[in-house]
Amino acid sequence: MKHIVVLTGAGMSAESGIKTFRDTDGLWEGHDVMEVATPEGFAANPKLVLDFYNQRRKQLLEVQPNTAHLGLAQLENNHKVTIITQNVDDLHERAGSTNVIHLHGELLKVRSTHNAHDIQDWKTDLVLGDTCKKGYQLRPHIVWFGEDVPMIEKAVTICETADILIIIGTSMQVYPAASLMHYVPKSTPTYFIDPKPNIKSKNHLTVISDTATIGVDKVVELLKSKF
């Protein structure tokens, strides 16, 4: 049984209706990233930050996994599959994938501002005054800019065991996530799915210039014929 490691980014969920946070002007839903996705922004205006993520959470609960999510989940029928995602949505899990690593946190979870390991599920609005059992304010369970990425070491270890690598909907230019592709064993068959790829096919790398839904279908068929 082959171990397929999948790295996914915003393009994975775009066809489900999840907006990519950062627009072409560099703003996140009209906000500067420093206002809504940094510890400093939260300290300066916690209500604004909580409201921002409340809107993202509401949006997430209104959408469904797309066929690319479903296709990856079905790969588990014949392979060991580990998904390492930069996305904070739960669409991989809802599609049926059972082994998902969230590098940048999860929108449907919150954690204590006092203890980063005090995490709980959360599907409603989070407001000032919502506290953990010890009385500390809760915050979104999101890795903000300037914060450590606690799951990165586990992700590196997983990549080192990959027999096949699939990259979907990410430019692989945001670090530390971008470094992960360099940890897979040399000559590992790699499939890069992106409608506007910044690299070309060569050697063991196959570039598929399509959206996630079309590209995953193509990769699944390729894997059936080769493995």
CSV table of C-alpha atoms in Angstrom, one decimal:
chain,number,residue,atom,x,y,z
A,1,MET,CA,0.0,0.0,0.0
A,2,LYS,CA,1.5,3.3,-1.1
A,3,HIS,CA,1.7,6.3,1.3
A,4,ILE,CA,0.2,9.3,-0.5
A,5,VAL,CA,1.0,12.6,1.1
A,6,VAL,CA,-1.2,15.5,0.0
A,7,LEU,CA,-0.4,19.2,0.6
A,8,THR,CA,-3.4,21.5,0.1
A,9,GLY,CA,-3.9,25.2,0.1
A,10,ALA,CA,-6.6,27.8,-0.5
A,11,GLY,CA,-7.2,26.6,-4.1
A,12,MET,CA,-8.4,23.3,-2.7
A,13,SER,CA,-11.5,24.9,-1.1
A,14,ALA,CA,-12.1,27.8,-3.5
A,15,GLU,CA,-14.6,25.7,-5.6
A,16,SER,CA,-16.6,25.1,-2.5
A,17,GLY,CA,-17.2,28.8,-2.2
A,18,ILE,CA,-14.6,29.5,0.5
A,19,LYS,CA,-13.0,32.8,-0.3
A,20,THR,CA,-9.3,33.0,-0.3
A,21,PHE,CA,-8.5,35.3,2.5
A,22,ARG,CA,-6.1,37.5,0.8
A,23,ASP,CA,-7.4,39.5,-2.2
A,24,THR,CA,-5.3,40.9,-5.1
A,25,ASP,CA,-4.9,44.1,-3.2
A,26,GLY,CA,-3.3,42.2,-0.2
A,27,LEU,CA,-6.3,42.8,2.1
A,28,TRP,CA,-8.1,40.1,3.9
A,29,GLU,CA,-11.9,40.8,3.5
A,30,GLY,CA,-11.1,44.5,3.5
A,31,HIS,CA,-8.7,44.3,6.5
A,32,ASP,CA,-5.0,44.6,6.7
A,33,VAL,CA,-3.5,41.3,7.7
A,34,MET,CA,-1.8,42.9,10.7
A,35,GLU,CA,-5.2,43.9,12.0
A,36,VAL,CA,-6.9,40.5,12.0
A,37,ALA,CA,-4.2,37.8,11.8
A,38,THR,CA,-1.5,38.7,14.3
A,39,PRO,CA,-1.2,38.6,18.1
A,40,GLU,CA,-0.6,42.3,18.0
A,41,GLY,CA,-3.8,42.9,16.1
A,42,PHE,CA,-5.8,40.8,18.6
A,43,ALA,CA,-4.2,42.7,21.5
A,44,ALA,CA,-5.1,46.0,19.9
A,45,ASN,CA,-8.7,45.2,18.9
A,46,PRO,CA,-9.9,41.8,20.0
A,47,LYS,CA,-13.5,42.5,19.1
A,48,LEU,CA,-12.6,43.2,15.5
A,49,VAL,CA,-10.5,40.0,15.3
A,50,LEU,CA,-13.3,37.9,16.8
A,51,ASP,CA,-15.9,39.4,14.5
A,52,PHE,CA,-13.6,38.7,11.5
A,53,TYR,CA,-13.4,35.0,12.4
A,54,ASN,CA,-17.0,34.8,13.3
A,55,GLN,CA,-17.8,35.7,9.7
A,56,ARG,CA,-15.4,33.2,8.3
A,57,ARG,CA,-16.9,30.5,10.6
A,58,LYS,CA,-20.4,31.3,9.4
A,59,GLN,CA,-19.3,31.1,5.8
A,60,LEU,CA,-17.7,27.7,6.4
A,61,LEU,CA,-20.9,26.2,7.8
A,62,GLU,CA,-22.8,27.2,4.7
A,63,VAL,CA,-20.6,25.4,2.2
A,64,GLN,CA,-19.9,21.8,1.3
A,65,PRO,CA,-16.9,19.7,0.3
A,66,ASN,CA,-16.3,19.7,-3.5
A,67,THR,CA,-15.5,16.7,-5.7
A,68,ALA,CA,-11.8,17.2,-5.1
A,69,HIS,CA,-12.2,16.7,-1.4
A,70,LEU,CA,-14.3,13.7,-2.1
A,71,GLY,CA,-11.8,12.3,-4.6
A,72,LEU,CA,-8.9,12.5,-2.0
A,73,ALA,CA,-11.1,10.8,0.6
A,74,GLN,CA,-11.8,7.9,-1.8
A,75,LEU,CA,-8.0,7.4,-2.3
A,76,GLU,CA,-8.1,5.9,1.2
A,77,ASN,CA,-9.8,2.8,-0.3
A,78,ASN,CA,-6.6,1.7,-1.9
A,79,HIS,CA,-3.8,3.7,-0.3
A,80,LYS,CA,-2.6,5.2,3.0
A,81,VAL,CA,-3.3,8.9,2.6
A,82,THR,CA,-2.2,11.8,4.8
A,83,ILE,CA,-3.4,15.3,4.1
A,84,ILE,CA,-1.4,18.2,5.3
A,85,THR,CA,-3.4,21.4,4.8
A,86,GLN,CA,-2.8,25.1,5.1
A,87,ASN,CA,-6.5,25.5,5.2
A,88,VAL,CA,-8.4,26.2,8.4
A,89,ASP,CA,-11.7,24.7,7.2
A,90,ASP,CA,-13.0,21.2,7.9
A,91,LEU,CA,-13.9,20.2,4.3
A,92,HIS,CA,-11.4,17.4,4.1
A,93,GLU,CA,-12.9,15.8,7.2
A,94,ARG,CA,-16.4,16.3,6.0
A,95,ALA,CA,-15.5,14.6,2.7
A,96,GLY,CA,-14.4,11.5,4.6
A,97,SER,CA,-10.6,11.9,4.9
A,98,THR,CA,-9.5,10.4,8.2
A,99,ASN,CA,-5.9,11.6,8.5
A,100,VAL,CA,-5.7,15.4,8.2
A,101,ILE,CA,-3.0,17.6,9.7
A,102,HIS,CA,-3.9,21.3,10.0
A,103,LEU,CA,-0.8,23.5,9.8
A,104,HIS,CA,-2.5,26.8,10.4
A,105,GLY,CA,-5.2,25.7,12.9
A,106,GLU,CA,-8.9,25.1,12.6
A,107,LEU,CA,-11.7,27.6,12.3
A,108,LEU,CA,-14.2,25.4,14.1
A,109,LYS,CA,-12.0,25.3,17.2
A,110,VAL,CA,-11.0,27.9,19.8
A,111,ARG,CA,-8.3,27.9,22.5
A,112,SER,CA,-7.5,29.6,25.8
A,113,THR,CA,-5.3,32.7,25.6
A,114,HIS,CA,-3.6,31.3,28.7
A,115,ASN,CA,-2.9,27.7,27.6
A,116,ALA,CA,-2.5,26.9,23.9
A,117,HIS,CA,-3.2,23.2,24.6
A,118,ASP,CA,-6.7,24.0,26.1
A,119,ILE,CA,-8.6,23.6,22.8
A,120,GLN,CA,-12.3,23.1,22.3
A,121,ASP,CA,-14.7,22.7,19.4
A,122,TRP,CA,-16.7,25.8,18.6
A,123,LYS,CA,-19.3,26.4,15.9
A,124,THR,CA,-21.1,29.6,17.1
A,125,ASP,CA,-19.9,33.2,17.4
A,126,LEU,CA,-16.9,33.8,19.8
A,127,VAL,CA,-17.3,37.0,21.7
A,128,LEU,CA,-15.4,38.9,24.4
A,129,GLY,CA,-16.3,37.3,27.7
A,130,ASP,CA,-16.2,33.7,26.4
A,131,THR,CA,-13.6,32.1,28.6
A,132,CYS,CA,-11.9,28.8,29.3
A,133,LYS,CA,-12.6,27.0,32.6
A,134,LYS,CA,-9.9,29.0,34.3
A,135,GLY,CA,-11.4,32.3,33.3
A,136,TYR,CA,-9.1,33.3,30.4
A,137,GLN,CA,-10.5,34.7,27.2
A,138,LEU,CA,-10.9,32.3,24.3
A,139,ARG,CA,-9.3,33.1,20.9
A,140,PRO,CA,-9.6,31.5,17.5
A,141,HIS,CA,-7.5,28.3,17.2
A,142,ILE,CA,-5.6,29.8,14.2
A,143,VAL,CA,-1.9,30.2,13.7
A,144,TRP,CA,-1.4,33.9,13.2
A,145,PHE,CA,1.5,35.5,11.4
A,146,GLY,CA,4.5,35.7,13.7
A,147,GLU,CA,3.4,32.6,15.7
A,148,ASP,CA,5.1,29.2,15.7
A,149,VAL,CA,3.5,26.5,13.6
A,150,PRO,CA,3.3,23.6,16.1
A,151,MET,CA,2.4,20.9,13.6
A,152,ILE,CA,5.3,21.6,11.2
A,153,GLU,CA,7.7,19.0,12.7
A,154,LYS,CA,5.0,16.3,12.5
A,155,ALA,CA,4.4,17.3,8.9
A,156,VAL,CA,8.1,17.0,8.1
A,157,THR,CA,8.2,13.5,9.5
A,158,ILE,CA,5.2,12.5,7.4
A,159,CYS,CA,6.7,13.9,4.2
A,160,GLU,CA,9.8,11.9,4.8
A,161,THR,CA,7.7,8.7,4.4
A,162,ALA,CA,5.9,9.7,1.2
A,163,ASP,CA,5.8,7.3,-1.7
A,164,ILE,CA,3.7,9.8,-3.7
A,165,LEU,CA,3.2,13.6,-3.2
A,166,ILE,CA,0.3,15.6,-4.5
A,167,ILE,CA,0.2,19.4,-4.1
A,168,ILE,CA,-3.1,21.1,-4.7
A,169,GLY,CA,-4.1,24.8,-4.8
A,170,THR,CA,-1.0,26.3,-3.2
A,171,SER,CA,1.9,28.2,-4.7
A,172,MET,CA,4.2,26.6,-2.1
A,173,GLN,CA,5.7,30.0,-1.4
A,174,VAL,CA,4.4,30.5,2.2
A,175,TYR,CA,6.9,29.3,4.7
A,176,PRO,CA,7.3,27.1,6.6
A,177,ALA,CA,4.7,25.1,4.7
A,178,ALA,CA,6.6,25.7,1.4
A,179,SER,CA,9.6,23.8,2.7
A,180,LEU,CA,7.6,20.5,3.1
A,181,MET,CA,8.0,19.3,-0.5
A,182,HIS,CA,11.7,19.3,0.0
A,183,TYR,CA,11.5,16.6,2.7
A,184,VAL,CA,10.0,13.9,0.5
A,185,PRO,CA,12.4,11.2,-0.6
A,186,LYS,CA,14.3,12.0,-3.8
A,187,SER,CA,12.6,11.1,-7.0
A,188,THR,CA,9.2,10.7,-5.3
A,189,PRO,CA,6.4,10.9,-8.0
A,190,THR,CA,5.0,14.4,-7.5
A,191,TYR,CA,1.8,15.9,-8.9
A,192,PHE,CA,1.3,19.6,-8.8
A,193,ILE,CA,-2.3,20.8,-9.4
A,194,ASP,CA,-2.8,24.5,-10.0
A,195,PRO,CA,-4.7,26.5,-12.7
A,196,LYS,CA,-1.8,28.9,-13.0
A,197,PRO,CA,1.3,26.9,-12.0
A,198,ASN,CA,4.6,28.7,-11.6
A,199,ILE,CA,6.6,25.5,-12.5
A,200,LYS,CA,6.8,23.1,-15.4
A,201,SER,CA,6.7,19.3,-15.5
A,202,LYS,CA,10.1,17.6,-15.4
A,203,ASN,CA,11.6,14.3,-14.3
A,204,HIS,CA,9.4,13.0,-11.5
A,205,LEU,CA,7.2,16.1,-11.3
A,206,THR,CA,3.9,16.2,-13.2
A,207,VAL,CA,2.2,19.6,-13.4
A,208,ILE,CA,-1.5,19.7,-14.0
A,209,SER,CA,-2.8,23.1,-15.0
A,210,ASP,CA,-6.3,22.7,-13.8
A,211,THR,CA,-8.5,23.6,-10.8
A,212,ALA,CA,-8.6,21.2,-7.9
A,213,THR,CA,-11.8,19.4,-9.0
A,214,ILE,CA,-10.6,18.7,-12.5
A,215,GLY,CA,-7.0,18.1,-11.4
A,216,VAL,CA,-7.8,15.6,-8.7
A,217,ASP,CA,-9.8,13.5,-11.1
A,218,LYS,CA,-6.9,13.4,-13.5
A,219,VAL,CA,-4.4,12.4,-10.7
A,220,VAL,CA,-6.7,9.7,-9.4
A,221,GLU,CA,-6.9,8.2,-12.9
A,222,LEU,CA,-3.1,8.4,-13.3
A,223,LEU,CA,-2.6,6.7,-10.0
A,224,LYS,CA,-5.0,3.9,-11.0
A,225,SER,CA,-2.9,3.2,-14.1
A,226,LYS,CA,0.5,3.5,-12.4
A,227,PHE,CA,0.0,2.1,-9.0
